[in-house]
Amino acid sequence: MTNEKDLTPMNGYMMLLLLLVLLLGGIFMVVRIPPVGIIAIIAAIIILPGFVLVNPNSSRVLLLFGKYVGTIKKNGLFWVNPLYSKKRISLRASNFDSERLKVNDKLGNPVMISTILVWRVTDTYKAAFDVDDYQNFVRVQTDAAVRKLASMYPYDNFADEGLDEDITLRSSVNEVSEALEKELQERLSMAGIEVLEARIGYLAYAQEIANAMLKRQQATAIVAARHKIVEGAVSMVEMALEELSKKDVVDLDEERKAAMVSNLMVVLCSDKDASPIVNAGTLNH
């Protein structure tokens, strides 16, 4: 037997009624016919261990002297062979929030990462007998899958260094979650476990490089902002020269155009407000 066998045992309420009859009858018969009463009480004691109560979304795996007999998944009160050993396995969905692990991403940067996993048992035979402890198996395999996933993708894009990646841990949430879920399903299927959802719960650079990476991100943001400012300033200077020439406001030679461009660029690209100086003379002064 290598597959799960769904077992439908005897109704427990009928056997409960029989147990009460044997027990009460045995007590009554002990007074009148002691041997019969003792036999009835012994029969009631033998019947008692056979009762099995299965709650909703729970199961009981039955063994007879080490041999797998079947699994009870239907909820209710049942009666089985008193010699059966019974192992409880929950079929409910379970949450697992892994510990924060320090791993290296694709570029070798140390990052702190954890995952949130939602899973449940679908094959009680595999969960009970193909692995030693299926709950510990989930924890260990989740950590291994997270380590592998982190090594496959970079934390973030570094386009300025020629490392422009399509999928990153920080920005490609859906793609990374899908890859993590697929990896976990392949690992946990041998234990009869279905992965309902898997996603990254925590992601950050490790403490030793966090400050350096923050400065790098700030520098990248400043450079990008400066690029936009310069691009806008050039456009404004071009427009100013075009309008002055079109409306014949003033006739500027190349040297004066260069001086005007220089002044406008300084004013438009400066971090501080410009302090204007009024020229009351000619443009040559």
Tab-separated table of C-alpha atoms in Angstrom:
chain	number	residue	atom	x	y	z
A	1	MET	CA	0.000	0.000	0.000
A	2	THR	CA	1.532	3.248	-1.172
A	3	ASN	CA	-1.598	5.351	-1.662
A	4	GLU	CA	-4.227	6.735	0.629
A	5	LYS	CA	-7.287	4.534	1.180
A	6	ASP	CA	-10.528	6.245	2.192
A	7	LEU	CA	-12.184	4.090	4.868
A	8	THR	CA	-15.841	4.212	5.979
A	9	PRO	CA	-16.058	2.450	9.346
A	10	MET	CA	-19.039	1.248	11.366
A	11	ASN	CA	-21.498	3.735	12.832
A	12	GLY	CA	-20.360	4.603	16.336
A	13	TYR	CA	-23.805	5.361	17.781
A	14	MET	CA	-25.016	1.777	17.314
A	15	MET	CA	-21.927	0.463	19.066
A	16	LEU	CA	-22.372	3.075	21.802
A	17	LEU	CA	-25.872	1.735	22.407
A	18	LEU	CA	-24.491	-1.817	22.503
A	19	LEU	CA	-21.788	-0.697	24.944
A	20	LEU	CA	-24.389	0.768	27.309
A	21	VAL	CA	-26.519	-2.383	27.081
A	22	LEU	CA	-23.534	-4.628	27.851
A	23	LEU	CA	-22.326	-2.402	30.671
A	24	LEU	CA	-25.673	-1.923	32.409
A	25	GLY	CA	-26.716	-5.511	31.732
A	26	GLY	CA	-23.399	-6.797	33.032
A	27	ILE	CA	-23.732	-4.834	36.266
A	28	PHE	CA	-27.265	-6.159	36.697
A	29	MET	CA	-26.269	-9.763	35.874
A	30	VAL	CA	-23.287	-9.750	38.243
A	31	VAL	CA	-25.762	-9.928	41.115
A	32	ARG	CA	-27.847	-12.766	39.657
A	33	ILE	CA	-25.528	-14.692	37.323
A	34	PRO	CA	-21.959	-13.570	38.073
A	35	PRO	CA	-20.187	-15.353	35.173
A	36	VAL	CA	-22.532	-13.859	32.556
A	37	GLY	CA	-22.271	-10.404	34.127
A	38	ILE	CA	-18.479	-10.521	34.188
A	39	ILE	CA	-18.353	-11.597	30.521
A	40	ALA	CA	-20.671	-8.724	29.549
A	41	ILE	CA	-18.545	-6.181	31.404
A	42	ILE	CA	-15.336	-7.541	29.823
A	43	ALA	CA	-17.000	-7.329	26.372
A	44	ALA	CA	-17.925	-3.684	27.076
A	45	ILE	CA	-14.336	-2.914	28.100
A	46	ILE	CA	-13.046	-4.533	24.870
A	47	ILE	CA	-15.483	-2.545	22.734
A	48	LEU	CA	-14.628	0.811	24.362
A	49	PRO	CA	-11.194	1.460	22.696
A	50	GLY	CA	-12.737	1.031	19.242
A	51	PHE	CA	-14.580	4.361	19.304
A	52	VAL	CA	-13.161	7.071	17.038
A	53	LEU	CA	-14.321	10.690	16.992
A	54	VAL	CA	-13.371	12.584	13.838
A	55	ASN	CA	-13.859	16.354	13.834
A	56	PRO	CA	-14.563	18.389	10.661
A	57	ASN	CA	-11.455	18.862	8.468
A	58	SER	CA	-9.617	16.229	10.454
A	59	SER	CA	-8.703	12.608	9.820
A	60	ARG	CA	-7.546	9.446	11.528
A	61	VAL	CA	-4.976	7.117	9.990
A	62	LEU	CA	-5.572	3.502	11.077
A	63	LEU	CA	-2.844	0.876	11.530
A	64	LEU	CA	-3.074	-2.773	12.478
A	65	PHE	CA	0.222	-4.040	13.893
A	66	GLY	CA	2.169	-1.665	11.638
A	67	LYS	CA	0.079	-2.301	8.510
A	68	TYR	CA	-1.811	0.607	6.977
A	69	VAL	CA	-5.554	-0.099	6.963
A	70	GLY	CA	-7.067	3.175	5.766
A	71	THR	CA	-7.919	6.769	6.618
A	72	ILE	CA	-11.165	8.083	8.059
A	73	LYS	CA	-11.926	11.534	6.632
A	74	LYS	CA	-15.667	11.639	7.225
A	75	ASN	CA	-16.478	13.472	10.438
A	76	GLY	CA	-18.584	11.901	13.176
A	77	LEU	CA	-18.492	9.078	15.739
A	78	PHE	CA	-17.321	5.709	14.424
A	79	TRP	CA	-16.280	2.322	15.727
A	80	VAL	CA	-13.333	0.336	14.397
A	81	ASN	CA	-11.351	-2.702	15.420
A	82	PRO	CA	-10.098	-2.007	18.989
A	83	LEU	CA	-6.664	-3.295	17.950
A	84	TYR	CA	-6.229	-0.490	15.432
A	85	SER	CA	-3.807	2.264	16.346
A	86	LYS	CA	-5.080	5.700	15.393
A	87	LYS	CA	-3.006	8.693	14.267
A	88	ARG	CA	-4.634	12.099	14.019
A	89	ILE	CA	-3.750	14.281	10.983
A	90	SER	CA	-5.380	17.652	10.451
A	91	LEU	CA	-6.736	18.503	6.996
A	92	ARG	CA	-7.167	22.185	7.807
A	93	ALA	CA	-5.220	24.923	6.058
A	94	SER	CA	-2.199	25.953	8.126
A	95	ASN	CA	-0.083	29.116	8.124
A	96	PHE	CA	3.683	29.049	8.423
A	97	ASP	CA	5.680	32.255	8.840
A	98	SER	CA	9.333	31.367	8.429
A	99	GLU	CA	12.178	32.972	10.316
A	100	ARG	CA	14.130	35.797	8.727
A	101	LEU	CA	17.060	34.216	6.929
A	102	LYS	CA	20.253	35.906	5.811
A	103	VAL	CA	20.964	34.795	2.239
A	104	ASN	CA	22.857	36.112	-0.774
A	105	ASP	CA	20.919	37.305	-3.800
A	106	LYS	CA	21.954	36.716	-7.419
A	107	LEU	CA	24.524	39.534	-7.222
A	108	GLY	CA	25.985	38.270	-3.948
A	109	ASN	CA	24.437	40.971	-1.757
A	110	PRO	CA	23.369	39.712	1.687
A	111	VAL	CA	19.624	40.167	2.251
A	112	MET	CA	17.185	39.281	5.029
A	113	ILE	CA	14.168	37.373	3.756
A	114	SER	CA	11.224	35.408	5.147
A	115	THR	CA	8.170	33.765	3.599
A	116	ILE	CA	4.535	33.179	4.498
A	117	LEU	CA	3.208	29.787	3.470
A	118	VAL	CA	-0.382	28.493	3.486
A	119	TRP	CA	-0.580	24.711	3.143
A	120	ARG	CA	-2.682	21.671	3.940
A	121	VAL	CA	-2.435	17.885	3.849
A	122	THR	CA	-4.180	16.206	0.914
A	123	ASP	CA	-2.675	12.701	1.126
A	124	THR	CA	-2.597	11.363	4.681
A	125	TYR	CA	-0.627	8.256	3.732
A	126	LYS	CA	2.308	10.278	2.366
A	127	ALA	CA	2.164	12.720	5.277
A	128	ALA	CA	2.179	9.919	7.834
A	129	PHE	CA	4.629	7.442	6.293
A	130	ASP	CA	6.688	8.994	3.470
A	131	VAL	CA	8.329	11.576	5.753
A	132	ASP	CA	9.362	11.388	9.391
A	133	ASP	CA	7.559	14.529	10.629
A	134	TYR	CA	5.536	16.312	7.960
A	135	GLN	CA	5.255	19.590	9.911
A	136	ASN	CA	9.017	19.799	10.427
A	137	PHE	CA	9.438	18.754	6.782
A	138	VAL	CA	7.405	21.817	5.741
A	139	ARG	CA	9.604	24.136	7.827
A	140	VAL	CA	12.912	22.757	6.549
A	141	GLN	CA	11.870	22.638	2.891
A	142	THR	CA	10.440	26.166	3.062
A	143	ASP	CA	13.771	27.515	4.315
A	144	ALA	CA	15.611	25.635	1.566
A	145	ALA	CA	13.229	26.933	-1.124
A	146	VAL	CA	13.600	30.536	0.082
A	147	ARG	CA	17.406	30.263	-0.009
A	148	LYS	CA	17.291	28.909	-3.547
A	149	LEU	CA	14.822	31.563	-4.687
A	150	ALA	CA	16.909	34.425	-3.275
A	151	SER	CA	19.980	33.173	-5.150
A	152	MET	CA	18.078	33.187	-8.457
A	153	TYR	CA	17.091	36.874	-8.496
A	154	PRO	CA	18.779	40.163	-7.523
A	155	TYR	CA	17.310	42.320	-4.787
A	156	ASP	CA	16.910	45.311	-7.102
A	157	ASN	CA	17.804	46.610	-10.550
A	158	PHE	CA	21.176	48.291	-11.080
A	159	ALA	CA	20.670	49.641	-14.589
A	160	ASP	CA	23.389	52.246	-14.099
A	161	GLU	CA	25.903	49.426	-13.723
A	162	GLY	CA	24.616	47.470	-16.710
A	163	LEU	CA	22.727	44.974	-14.533
A	164	ASP	CA	19.154	45.564	-15.691
A	165	GLU	CA	17.112	42.511	-14.631
A	166	ASP	CA	13.546	41.735	-15.712
A	167	ILE	CA	12.624	40.086	-12.384
A	168	THR	CA	13.824	41.297	-8.981
A	169	LEU	CA	12.911	40.321	-5.436
A	170	ARG	CA	11.737	43.822	-4.551
A	171	SER	CA	9.666	44.852	-7.547
A	172	SER	CA	8.462	41.598	-9.173
A	173	VAL	CA	6.186	40.450	-6.358
A	174	ASN	CA	3.808	38.317	-8.447
A	175	GLU	CA	6.528	36.594	-10.466
A	176	VAL	CA	8.640	35.824	-7.398
A	177	SER	CA	5.632	34.513	-5.459
A	178	GLU	CA	4.671	32.273	-8.372
A	179	ALA	CA	8.204	30.879	-8.604
A	180	LEU	CA	8.317	30.309	-4.832
A	181	GLU	CA	4.943	28.542	-4.860
A	182	LYS	CA	6.034	26.264	-7.717
A	183	GLU	CA	9.324	25.420	-5.991
A	184	LEU	CA	7.579	24.609	-2.704
A	185	GLN	CA	4.922	22.481	-4.383
A	186	GLU	CA	7.608	20.349	-6.024
A	187	ARG	CA	9.369	19.885	-2.689
A	188	LEU	CA	6.280	19.210	-0.551
A	189	SER	CA	4.315	16.989	-2.948
A	190	MET	CA	6.253	13.932	-1.727
A	191	ALA	CA	4.732	14.520	1.720
A	192	GLY	CA	1.178	14.748	0.368
A	193	ILE	CA	0.993	18.500	1.016
A	194	GLU	CA	-0.701	21.065	-1.208
A	195	VAL	CA	0.657	24.618	-1.289
A	196	LEU	CA	-2.274	27.070	-1.283
A	197	GLU	CA	-0.230	30.277	-1.215
A	198	ALA	CA	3.391	31.299	-0.859
A	199	ARG	CA	4.745	34.836	-0.800
A	200	ILE	CA	7.623	36.834	0.644
A	201	GLY	CA	6.729	38.223	4.061
A	202	TYR	CA	9.864	40.272	4.756
A	203	LEU	CA	12.627	41.536	2.500
A	204	ALA	CA	15.478	43.940	3.290
A	205	TYR	CA	19.205	44.300	2.893
A	206	ALA	CA	21.291	42.805	5.688
A	207	GLN	CA	22.355	45.232	8.383
A	208	GLU	CA	26.012	45.360	7.347
A	209	ILE	CA	25.216	46.817	3.891
A	210	ALA	CA	21.871	48.495	4.561
A	211	ASN	CA	23.399	51.961	5.113
A	212	ALA	CA	25.603	51.713	2.030
A	213	MET	CA	22.684	50.620	-0.134
A	214	LEU	CA	20.517	53.429	1.255
A	215	LYS	CA	23.174	55.991	0.297
A	216	ARG	CA	23.406	54.395	-3.129
A	217	GLN	CA	19.638	54.653	-3.629
A	218	GLN	CA	19.705	58.274	-2.490
A	219	ALA	CA	22.557	59.051	-4.887
A	220	THR	CA	20.681	57.380	-7.737
A	221	ALA	CA	17.584	59.426	-6.926
A	222	ILE	CA	19.612	62.672	-6.824
A	223	VAL	CA	21.264	61.904	-10.170
A	224	ALA	CA	17.877	61.120	-11.730
A	225	ALA	CA	16.422	64.355	-10.353
A	226	ARG	CA	19.395	66.354	-11.634
A	227	HIS	CA	18.977	64.776	-15.041
A	228	LYS	CA	15.363	65.922	-15.169
A	229	ILE	CA	16.311	69.428	-13.991
A	230	VAL	CA	19.024	69.807	-16.627
A	231	GLU	CA	16.734	68.440	-19.316
A	232	GLY	CA	14.060	70.961	-18.354
A	233	ALA	CA	16.564	73.832	-18.095
A	234	VAL	CA	17.939	73.155	-21.577
A	235	SER	CA	14.402	73.147	-22.946
A	236	MET	CA	13.611	76.470	-21.210
A	237	VAL	CA	16.827	78.129	-22.452
A	238	GLU	CA	16.127	76.940	-25.984
A	239	MET	CA	12.597	78.314	-25.778
A	240	ALA	CA	13.850	81.675	-24.375
A	241	LEU	CA	16.365	82.149	-27.187
A	242	GLU	CA	13.795	81.137	-29.780
A	243	GLU	CA	11.198	83.596	-28.483
A	244	LEU	CA	13.719	86.467	-28.232
A	245	SER	CA	14.828	85.857	-31.788
A	246	LYS	CA	11.297	85.492	-33.124
A	247	LYS	CA	9.994	88.724	-31.561
A	248	ASP	CA	13.179	90.746	-32.251
A	249	VAL	CA	13.365	91.811	-28.624
A	250	VAL	CA	17.144	91.983	-28.682
A	251	ASP	CA	19.844	91.055	-31.168
A	252	LEU	CA	22.403	88.801	-29.510
A	253	ASP	CA	25.672	87.670	-31.012
A	254	GLU	CA	27.135	84.249	-30.261
A	255	GLU	CA	29.184	85.478	-27.314
A	256	ARG	CA	26.179	87.142	-25.649
A	257	LYS	CA	24.022	84.070	-26.351
A	258	ALA	CA	26.653	81.945	-24.609
A	259	ALA	CA	26.682	84.295	-21.620
A	260	MET	CA	22.878	84.253	-21.453
A	261	VAL	CA	22.754	80.466	-21.692
A	262	SER	CA	25.346	80.206	-18.935
A	263	ASN	CA	23.418	82.541	-16.643
A	264	LEU	CA	20.077	80.815	-17.280
A	265	MET	CA	21.544	77.350	-16.680
A	266	VAL	CA	23.074	78.493	-13.391
A	267	VAL	CA	19.763	80.001	-12.272
A	268	LEU	CA	17.598	77.043	-13.355
A	269	CYS	CA	19.912	74.267	-12.116
A	270	SER	CA	20.946	75.833	-8.827
A	271	ASP	CA	19.848	74.303	-5.501
A	272	LYS	CA	19.319	77.804	-4.057
A	273	ASP	CA	17.263	80.759	-5.206
A	274	ALA	CA	19.165	83.153	-7.456
A	275	SER	CA	19.918	86.699	-6.264
A	276	PRO	CA	19.291	88.920	-9.314
A	277	ILE	CA	21.534	91.909	-10.088
A	278	VAL	CA	19.958	94.660	-12.114
A	279	ASN	CA	22.133	96.007	-14.926
A	280	ALA	CA	21.325	99.698	-15.444
A	281	GLY	CA	23.835	100.141	-18.241
A	282	THR	CA	24.341	98.309	-21.525
A	283	LEU	CA	24.814	94.643	-22.197
A	284	ASN	CA	28.568	95.272	-22.481
A	285	HIS	CA	28.809	96.197	-18.777
